[in-house]
XYZ file of C-alpha atoms in Angstrom:
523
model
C -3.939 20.674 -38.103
C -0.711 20.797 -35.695
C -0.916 17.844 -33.671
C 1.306 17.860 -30.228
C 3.945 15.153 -30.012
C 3.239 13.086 -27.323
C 6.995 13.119 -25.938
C 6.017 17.143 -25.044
C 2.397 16.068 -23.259
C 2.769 17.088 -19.617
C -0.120 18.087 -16.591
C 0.025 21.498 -17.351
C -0.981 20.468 -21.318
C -4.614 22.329 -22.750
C -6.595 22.491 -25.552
C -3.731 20.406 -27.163
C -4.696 17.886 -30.017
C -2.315 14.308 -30.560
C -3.161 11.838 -33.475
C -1.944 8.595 -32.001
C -2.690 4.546 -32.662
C -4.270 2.249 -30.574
C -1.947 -0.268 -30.000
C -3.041 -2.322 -27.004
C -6.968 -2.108 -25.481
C -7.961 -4.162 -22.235
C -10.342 -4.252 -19.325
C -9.665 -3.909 -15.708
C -11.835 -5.505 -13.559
C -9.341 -6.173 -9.966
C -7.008 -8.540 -10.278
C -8.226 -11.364 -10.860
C -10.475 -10.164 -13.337
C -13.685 -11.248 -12.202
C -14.901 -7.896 -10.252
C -17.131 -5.285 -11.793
C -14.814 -3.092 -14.422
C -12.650 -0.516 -13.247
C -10.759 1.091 -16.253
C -10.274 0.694 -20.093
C -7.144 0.232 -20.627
C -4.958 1.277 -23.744
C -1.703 2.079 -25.232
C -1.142 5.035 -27.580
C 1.940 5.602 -29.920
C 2.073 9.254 -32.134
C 4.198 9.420 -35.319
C 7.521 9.545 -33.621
C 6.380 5.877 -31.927
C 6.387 7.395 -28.512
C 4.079 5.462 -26.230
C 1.771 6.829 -23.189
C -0.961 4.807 -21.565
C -4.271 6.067 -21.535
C -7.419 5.179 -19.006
C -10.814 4.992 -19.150
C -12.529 5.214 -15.969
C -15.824 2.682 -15.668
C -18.283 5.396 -15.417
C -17.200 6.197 -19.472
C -16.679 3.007 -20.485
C -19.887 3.454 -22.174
C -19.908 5.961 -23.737
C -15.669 6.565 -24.226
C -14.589 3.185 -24.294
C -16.573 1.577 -26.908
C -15.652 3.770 -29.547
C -11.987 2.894 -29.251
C -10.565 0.048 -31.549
C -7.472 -1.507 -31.850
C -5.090 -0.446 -35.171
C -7.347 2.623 -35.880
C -6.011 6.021 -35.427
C -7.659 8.659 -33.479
C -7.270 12.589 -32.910
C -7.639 13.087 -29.104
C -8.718 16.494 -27.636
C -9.637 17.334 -24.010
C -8.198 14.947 -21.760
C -6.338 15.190 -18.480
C -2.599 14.567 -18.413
C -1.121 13.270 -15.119
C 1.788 11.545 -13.648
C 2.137 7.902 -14.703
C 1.631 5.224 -11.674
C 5.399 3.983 -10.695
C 4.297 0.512 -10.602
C 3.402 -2.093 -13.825
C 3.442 0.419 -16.157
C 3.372 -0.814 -19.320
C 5.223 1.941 -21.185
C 7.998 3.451 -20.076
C 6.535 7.057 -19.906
C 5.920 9.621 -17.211
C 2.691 10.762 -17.738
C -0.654 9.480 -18.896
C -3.038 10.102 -20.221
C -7.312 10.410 -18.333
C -10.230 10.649 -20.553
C -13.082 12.740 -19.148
C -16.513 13.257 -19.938
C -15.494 16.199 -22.236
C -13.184 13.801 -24.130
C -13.037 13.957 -28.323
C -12.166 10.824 -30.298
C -12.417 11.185 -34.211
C -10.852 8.080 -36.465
C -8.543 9.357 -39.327
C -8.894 7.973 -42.635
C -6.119 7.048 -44.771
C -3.775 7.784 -41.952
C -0.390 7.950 -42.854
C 1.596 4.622 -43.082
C 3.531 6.172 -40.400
C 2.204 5.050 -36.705
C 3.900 2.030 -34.861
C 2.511 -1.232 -35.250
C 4.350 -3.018 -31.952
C 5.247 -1.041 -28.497
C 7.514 -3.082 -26.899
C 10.421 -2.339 -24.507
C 12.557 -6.318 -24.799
C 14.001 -7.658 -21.732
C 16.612 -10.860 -22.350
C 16.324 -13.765 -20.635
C 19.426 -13.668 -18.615
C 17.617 -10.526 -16.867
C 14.019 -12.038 -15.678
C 15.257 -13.344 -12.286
C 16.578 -9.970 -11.451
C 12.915 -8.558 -12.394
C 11.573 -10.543 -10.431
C 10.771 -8.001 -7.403
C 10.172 -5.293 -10.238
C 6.970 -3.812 -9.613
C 7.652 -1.020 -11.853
C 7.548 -2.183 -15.201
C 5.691 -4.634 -16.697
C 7.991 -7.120 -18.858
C 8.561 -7.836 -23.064
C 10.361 -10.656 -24.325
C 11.037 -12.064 -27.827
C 11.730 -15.787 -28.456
C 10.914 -19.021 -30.604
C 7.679 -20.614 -29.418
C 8.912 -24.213 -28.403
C 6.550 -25.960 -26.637
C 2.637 -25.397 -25.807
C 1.476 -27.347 -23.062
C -2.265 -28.018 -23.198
C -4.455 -26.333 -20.997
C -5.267 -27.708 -17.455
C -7.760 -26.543 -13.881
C -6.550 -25.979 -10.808
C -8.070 -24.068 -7.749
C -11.039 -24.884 -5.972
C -13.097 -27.294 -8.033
C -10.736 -26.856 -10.781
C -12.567 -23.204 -11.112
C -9.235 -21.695 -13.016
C -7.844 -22.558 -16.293
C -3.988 -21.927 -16.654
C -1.226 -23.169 -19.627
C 2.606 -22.894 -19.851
C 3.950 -22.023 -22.963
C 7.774 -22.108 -23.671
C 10.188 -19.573 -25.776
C 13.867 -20.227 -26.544
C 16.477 -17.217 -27.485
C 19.180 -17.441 -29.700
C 21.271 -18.958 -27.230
C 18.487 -22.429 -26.789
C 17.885 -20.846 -22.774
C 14.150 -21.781 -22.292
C 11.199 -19.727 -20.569
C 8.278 -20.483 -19.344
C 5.383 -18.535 -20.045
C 1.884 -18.974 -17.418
C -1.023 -17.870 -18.962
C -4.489 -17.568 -16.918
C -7.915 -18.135 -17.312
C -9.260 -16.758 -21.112
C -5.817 -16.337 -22.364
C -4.815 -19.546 -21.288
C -7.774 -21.351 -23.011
C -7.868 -18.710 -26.188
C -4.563 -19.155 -27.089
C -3.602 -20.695 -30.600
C -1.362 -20.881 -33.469
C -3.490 -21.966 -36.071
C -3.667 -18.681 -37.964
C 0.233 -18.943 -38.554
C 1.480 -22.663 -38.166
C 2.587 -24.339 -41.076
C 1.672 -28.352 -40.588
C 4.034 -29.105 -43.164
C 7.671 -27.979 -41.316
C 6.276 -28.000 -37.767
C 8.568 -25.159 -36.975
C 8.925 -22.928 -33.781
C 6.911 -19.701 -34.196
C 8.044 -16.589 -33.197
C 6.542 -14.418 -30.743
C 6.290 -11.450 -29.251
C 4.604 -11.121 -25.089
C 4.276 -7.977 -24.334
C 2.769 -7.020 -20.311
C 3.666 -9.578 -18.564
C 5.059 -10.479 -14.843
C 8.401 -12.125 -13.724
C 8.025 -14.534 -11.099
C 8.929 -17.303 -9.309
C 7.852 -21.122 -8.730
C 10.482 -23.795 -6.967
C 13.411 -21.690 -7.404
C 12.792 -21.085 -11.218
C 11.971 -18.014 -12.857
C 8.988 -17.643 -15.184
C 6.418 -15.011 -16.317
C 2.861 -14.774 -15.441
C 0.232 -12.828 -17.747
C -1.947 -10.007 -16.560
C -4.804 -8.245 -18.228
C -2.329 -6.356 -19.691
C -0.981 -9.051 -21.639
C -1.034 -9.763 -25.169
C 1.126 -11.303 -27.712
C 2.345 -11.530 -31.458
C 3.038 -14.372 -33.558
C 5.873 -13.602 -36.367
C 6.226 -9.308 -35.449
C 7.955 -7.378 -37.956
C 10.424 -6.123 -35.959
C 14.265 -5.972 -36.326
C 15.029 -7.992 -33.127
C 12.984 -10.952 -35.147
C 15.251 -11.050 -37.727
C 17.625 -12.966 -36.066
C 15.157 -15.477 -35.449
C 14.076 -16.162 -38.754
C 17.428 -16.423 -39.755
C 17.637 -19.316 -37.506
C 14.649 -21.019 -37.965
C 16.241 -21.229 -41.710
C 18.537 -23.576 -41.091
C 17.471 -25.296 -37.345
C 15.444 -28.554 -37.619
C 13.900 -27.646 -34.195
C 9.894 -28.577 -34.132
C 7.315 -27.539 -31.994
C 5.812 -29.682 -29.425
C 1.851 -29.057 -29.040
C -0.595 -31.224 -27.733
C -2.910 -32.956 -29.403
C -6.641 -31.943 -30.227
C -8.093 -34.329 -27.503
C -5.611 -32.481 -24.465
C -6.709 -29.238 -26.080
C -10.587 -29.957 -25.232
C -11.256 -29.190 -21.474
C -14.313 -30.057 -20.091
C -14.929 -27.451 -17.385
C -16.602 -29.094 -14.166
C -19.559 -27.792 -13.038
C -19.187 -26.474 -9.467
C -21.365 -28.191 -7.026
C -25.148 -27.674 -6.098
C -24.044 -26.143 -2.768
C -26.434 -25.601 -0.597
C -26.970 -21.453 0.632
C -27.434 -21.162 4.371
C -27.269 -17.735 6.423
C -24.792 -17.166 8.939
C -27.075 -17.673 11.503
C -27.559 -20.978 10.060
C -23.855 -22.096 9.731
C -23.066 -21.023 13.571
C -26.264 -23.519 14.635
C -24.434 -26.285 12.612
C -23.410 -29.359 14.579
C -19.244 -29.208 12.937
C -19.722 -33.062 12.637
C -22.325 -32.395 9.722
C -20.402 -29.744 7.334
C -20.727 -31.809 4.022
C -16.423 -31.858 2.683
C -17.765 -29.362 -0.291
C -19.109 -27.049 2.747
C -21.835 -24.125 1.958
C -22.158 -21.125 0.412
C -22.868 -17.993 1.967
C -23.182 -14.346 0.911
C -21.628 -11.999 3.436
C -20.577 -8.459 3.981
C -17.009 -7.339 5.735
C -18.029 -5.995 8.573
C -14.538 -5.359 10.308
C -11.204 -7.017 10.713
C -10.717 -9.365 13.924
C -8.822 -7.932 16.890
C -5.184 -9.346 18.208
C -5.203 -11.466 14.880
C -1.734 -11.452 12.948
C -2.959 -10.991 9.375
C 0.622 -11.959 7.423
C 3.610 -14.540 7.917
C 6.767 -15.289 6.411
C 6.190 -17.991 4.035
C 9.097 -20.083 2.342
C 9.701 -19.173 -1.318
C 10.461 -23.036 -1.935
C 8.090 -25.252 -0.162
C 5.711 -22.497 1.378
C 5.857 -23.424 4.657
C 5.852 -20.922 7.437
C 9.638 -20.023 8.221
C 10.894 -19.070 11.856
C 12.550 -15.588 12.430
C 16.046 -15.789 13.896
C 18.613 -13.379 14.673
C 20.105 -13.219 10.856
C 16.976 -13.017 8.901
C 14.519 -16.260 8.668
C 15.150 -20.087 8.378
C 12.292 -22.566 7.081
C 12.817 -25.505 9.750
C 11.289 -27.812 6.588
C 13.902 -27.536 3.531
C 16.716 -24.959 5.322
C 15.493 -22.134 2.852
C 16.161 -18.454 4.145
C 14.291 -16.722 1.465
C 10.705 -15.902 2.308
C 7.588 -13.958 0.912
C 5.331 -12.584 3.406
C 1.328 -14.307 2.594
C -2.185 -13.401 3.954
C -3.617 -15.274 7.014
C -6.387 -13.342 7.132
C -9.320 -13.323 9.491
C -12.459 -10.785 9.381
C -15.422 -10.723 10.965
C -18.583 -10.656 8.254
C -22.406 -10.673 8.925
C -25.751 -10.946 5.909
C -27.720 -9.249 8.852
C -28.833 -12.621 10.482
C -25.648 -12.876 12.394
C -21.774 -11.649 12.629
C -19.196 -14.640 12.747
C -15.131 -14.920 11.918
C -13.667 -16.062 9.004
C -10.389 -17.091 8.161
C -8.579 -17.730 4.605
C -5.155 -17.955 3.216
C -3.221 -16.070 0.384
C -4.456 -17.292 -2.725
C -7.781 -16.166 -1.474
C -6.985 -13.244 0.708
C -5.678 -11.606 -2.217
C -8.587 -12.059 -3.749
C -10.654 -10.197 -1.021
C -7.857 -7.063 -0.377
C -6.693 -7.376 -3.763
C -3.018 -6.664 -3.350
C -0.144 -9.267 -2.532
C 0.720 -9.662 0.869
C 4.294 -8.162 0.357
C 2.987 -4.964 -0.703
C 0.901 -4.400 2.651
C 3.182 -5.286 5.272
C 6.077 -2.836 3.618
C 3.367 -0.174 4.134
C 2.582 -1.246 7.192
C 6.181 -1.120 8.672
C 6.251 2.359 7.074
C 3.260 4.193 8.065
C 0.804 5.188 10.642
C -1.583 2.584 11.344
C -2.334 -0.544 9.158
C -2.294 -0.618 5.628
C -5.317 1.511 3.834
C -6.116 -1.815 1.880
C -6.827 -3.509 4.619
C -8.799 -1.679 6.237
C -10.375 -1.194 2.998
C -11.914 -4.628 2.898
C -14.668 -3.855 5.392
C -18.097 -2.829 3.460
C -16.963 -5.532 0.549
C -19.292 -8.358 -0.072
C -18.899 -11.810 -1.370
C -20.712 -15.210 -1.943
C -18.164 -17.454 -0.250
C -17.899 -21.430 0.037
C -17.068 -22.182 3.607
C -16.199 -24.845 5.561
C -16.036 -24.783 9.674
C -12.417 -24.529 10.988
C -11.083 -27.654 13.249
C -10.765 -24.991 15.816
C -14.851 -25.263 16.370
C -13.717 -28.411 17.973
C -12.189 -27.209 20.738
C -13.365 -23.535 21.277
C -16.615 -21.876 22.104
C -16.392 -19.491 19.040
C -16.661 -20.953 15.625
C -14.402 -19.796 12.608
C -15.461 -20.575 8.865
C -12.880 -21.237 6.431
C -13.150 -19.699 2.982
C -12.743 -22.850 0.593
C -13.380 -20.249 -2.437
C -15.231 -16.924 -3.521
C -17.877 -17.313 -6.330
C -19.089 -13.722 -6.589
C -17.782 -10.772 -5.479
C -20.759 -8.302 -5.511
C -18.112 -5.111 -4.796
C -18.401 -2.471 -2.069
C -21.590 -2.221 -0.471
C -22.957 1.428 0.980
C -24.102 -0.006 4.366
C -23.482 -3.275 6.157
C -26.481 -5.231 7.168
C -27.847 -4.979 10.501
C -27.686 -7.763 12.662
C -30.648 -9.502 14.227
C -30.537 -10.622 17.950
C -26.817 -11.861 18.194
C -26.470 -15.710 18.158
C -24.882 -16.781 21.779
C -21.389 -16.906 20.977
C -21.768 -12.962 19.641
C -20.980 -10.364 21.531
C -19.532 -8.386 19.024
C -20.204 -4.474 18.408
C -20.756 -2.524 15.616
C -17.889 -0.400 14.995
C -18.445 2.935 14.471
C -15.464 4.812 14.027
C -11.794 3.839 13.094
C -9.271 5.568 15.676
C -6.257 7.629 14.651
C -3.783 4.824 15.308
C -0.176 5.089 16.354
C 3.021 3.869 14.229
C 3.524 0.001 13.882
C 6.651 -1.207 15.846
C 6.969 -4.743 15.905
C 5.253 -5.881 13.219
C 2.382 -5.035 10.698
C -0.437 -7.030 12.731
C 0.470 -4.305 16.390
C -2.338 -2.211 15.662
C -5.114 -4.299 14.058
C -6.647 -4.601 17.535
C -7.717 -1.064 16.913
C -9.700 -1.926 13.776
C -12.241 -4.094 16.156
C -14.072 -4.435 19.070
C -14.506 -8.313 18.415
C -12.726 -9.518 21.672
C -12.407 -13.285 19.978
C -9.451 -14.026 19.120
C -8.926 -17.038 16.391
C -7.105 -20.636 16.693
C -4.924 -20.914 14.235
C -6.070 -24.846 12.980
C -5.498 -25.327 9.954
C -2.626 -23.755 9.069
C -0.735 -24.840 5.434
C -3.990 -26.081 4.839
C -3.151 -25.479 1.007
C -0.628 -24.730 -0.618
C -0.786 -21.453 -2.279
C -0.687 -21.412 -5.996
C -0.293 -17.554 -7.543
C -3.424 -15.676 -8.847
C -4.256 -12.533 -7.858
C -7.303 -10.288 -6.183
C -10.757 -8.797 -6.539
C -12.127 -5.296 -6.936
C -15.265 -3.154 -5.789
C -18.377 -1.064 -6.478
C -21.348 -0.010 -4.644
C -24.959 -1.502 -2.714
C -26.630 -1.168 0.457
C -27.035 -1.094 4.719
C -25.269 0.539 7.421
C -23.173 3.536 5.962
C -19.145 3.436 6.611
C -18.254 7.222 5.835
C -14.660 6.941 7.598
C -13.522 4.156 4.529
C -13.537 7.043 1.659
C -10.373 7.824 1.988
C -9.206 4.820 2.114
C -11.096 3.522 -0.695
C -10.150 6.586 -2.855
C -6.364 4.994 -2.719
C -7.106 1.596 -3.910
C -9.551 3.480 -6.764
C -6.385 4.097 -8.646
C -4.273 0.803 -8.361
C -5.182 -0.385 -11.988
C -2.373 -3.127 -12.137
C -2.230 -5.577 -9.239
C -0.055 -8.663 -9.634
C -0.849 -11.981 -11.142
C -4.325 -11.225 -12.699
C -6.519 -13.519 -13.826
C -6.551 -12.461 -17.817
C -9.823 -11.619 -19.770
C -8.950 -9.938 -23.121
C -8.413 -11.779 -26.239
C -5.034 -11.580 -27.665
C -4.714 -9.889 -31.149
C -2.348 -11.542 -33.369
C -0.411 -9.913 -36.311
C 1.202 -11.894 -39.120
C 4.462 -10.454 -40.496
């Protein structure tokens, strides 16, 4: 049979066969990986090791996805070919690759020894900080495994599990590696490390993120991560050439700082929203309560980003040269959510507030990607306005501002389920007395943003409360990304499908929270 290259695959391609590898297979599920699944993930390599990324959607995960394995070869007929996403792609191609219902998978046997065993595009050290704002690529590196740190919980009741690794390059510059959640506690050497020499391994991360923490650059994992100990590539070689004659030794920690005992959240105690707003504030226990609630629209005249310091975090003031943060005298900044929505279970509507870490969570992009669309388009962002007809199971706490205001905002302290879009939003029963807010109906065509992203969010809302900012730098924000979305039931928000056709397709959202299990090769 005549297989086509994949190098010639383009949208007008039909009826055309390829015979390609699996190389990498993961699951989407938002950003933080703990939303309903969105794609299957893989990446393809024909004969000629050209690489194209292929997608599953969730509806043929099923039936598609499950009969795709890692290291087997496959003939592929009937798919779609389309233009490759321009941001974290993790091949450098220009097309991809759909599977559709109609789509044929057949495993070769005895394929030849011919097909790519790594993809891998290397970036050197010297280059992460300038990728650091790359949102096109996803990032490679080679280096000698130095140093594993052992795993350790942060968050909200130490609900995530993270771990630094660090590599060395021929040159002994050092870079840290953050991995999240199941890669962070599945990670281990003990296939390939030789107790007798205690050497430096060498390894191969492939999809990952540069970022940066207190001035230093590092890379986060993503669910597109994965890594190799000891490739067998020529860039390697190098590196076992070294470790041949370097007394260098790894530093791991022991077996008691491996074991993690993973604390149980609390027993919170549910209440409804009618419930929370008929709360004295004096008598919110410190863990606060959970509630399950449904978007039900953003809150008027309430700025939803601000310039936060890249060093300390802090909010920085605008001046007439850019902005300066009044706390350390840093003028770089990254905008971050302050978001506030207004959310009902159909007992009641109230506001609630949360910062980045969290906010992300809920839109399920980084601030900085919003508020360049905003400043660029009609109207605000479509992922914003996206969030209404979501629904979570939130921990909440009442904001200090219920002190000295009539109307009571809930902070988010955490999200414990994300249940995914919802069909309708609940009706509300006979507003509590501090409600008078009305169901929206329709979203306006809204007029170009001037001064800043938040100018027309007043037209997403006929709440007329507008929020106290109390507890602002509550937290400081520590990087993890967002949450995704299906479908349930209520009050029917036809005007969102547009919107919520966009976000459909952003399969690679920044700083994910990793689920896969990493393959590992020997050499």
């Amino acid at each position: 049979m005549l297989f086509t290259p994949v190098a010639e695959l383009h949208p007008q391609s039909t009826n055309v066969v390829i015979r390609v590898r699996v190389i990498r297979k993961w699951e989407f599920r938002g950003a933080t990986n703990d939303g309903p699944l969105q794609y299957i993930n893989l990446v393809l390599a024909d004969e000629q090791g050209t690489p194209i990324h292929a997608e599953i959607a969730a509806a043929l995960a099923v039936d598609k996805g499950s009969l795709i394995e890692i290291e087997k070869v496959y003939e592929l007929k009937r798919f779609r070919v389309t233009p490759s996403r321009n941001y974290f792609k993790p091949v450098d191609n220009n097309f991809m690759i759909q599977f559709t219902l109609y789509t044929q998978a057949k495993v070769v046997k005895d394929p030849p020894q011919v097909f790519p065993r790594y993809i891998y595009k290397l970036t050197c050290f010297e280059n992460i900080e300038d990728n650091i704002d790359n949102r096109t690529y996803l990032i490679d590196v080679l280096g000698m495994l130095t140093q594993i740190n052992p795993p350790h919980l942060i968050g909200y009741n130490n609900s995530t599990i993270i771990r630094d690794i660090f590599i060395e390059n021929t040159s002994d510059m050092s870079l840290k590696i953050t991995l999240w959640g199941n890669q962070a506690s599945s990670f281990s050497i003990s296939d390939v490390y030789n107790q007798s020499n205690n050497q430096p391994i060498v390894i191969l991360l492939v999809g990952f993120l540069a970022k940066r923490f207190k001035g230093q650059p590092y890379l986060s994992s993503t669910t597109a991560s994965s890594w190799y100990f000891n490739p067998g590539i020529p860039e390697a070689q190098t590196y076992y050439n070294r470790l041949q004659t370097n007394d260098l030794q790894l530093i791991q920690p022991t077996a008691a700082e491996e074991e993690i005992l993973l604390s149980q959240p609390p027993n919170l105690e549910q209440k409804t929203v009618e419930e929370l707003l008929n709360i004295d504030p004096d008598m919110f226990p410190p863990e606060g309560y959970r509630c399950t609630v449904t978007i039900s629209r953003i809150v008027q005249n309430s700025k939803w980003w601000y310039p936060s310091c890249s060093r300390c975090h802090k909010s920085s003031s605008q001046t007439s040269t850019g902005y300066h943060c009044t706390s350390c005298g840093c003028t770089d900044i990254n905008f971050r959510y302050k978001l506030s929505f207004i959310a009902t279970d159909g007992t009641c509507e109230a506001e609630f507030f949360c910062f980045d870490s969290i906010a992300r969570k809920i839109v399920g992009k980084p601030c900085d990607n919003l508020v360049t669309a905003a400043a660029t388009s009609q109207g605000p962002p479509a992922a914003l306005v996206a969030i209404v007809c979501l629904k979570f199971t939130l921990v909440v706490t009442i904001n200090m501002s219920a002190y000295s205001v009539t109307n009571r905002v809930f902070s988010v302290l955490s999200i414990l389920t994300n249940h995914g879009r919802q069909t309708f939003i609940p009706s509300n029963m006979p507003s509590h007395p501090q409600q008078e807010l009305d169901t929206q109906d329709e979203i306006p065509s809204l007029p170009t943003t001037q001064d800043s992203p938040a100018t027309s969010m007043a037209k997403l809302s006929t709440c007329s409360n507008e929020r106290n900012e109390g507890d602002a730098q509550r937290i400081s924000e520590l990087n993890n990304e967002e949450l995704s979305s299906p479908p349930k039931r209520y009050l029917l928000i036809a005007h969102l499908s547009r919107a919520t056709s966009l976000l459909d397709h952003e399969c690679f959202p920044i700083d994910m929270n990793p689920i896969k299990s990493t393959i590992t090769f020997g050499p």
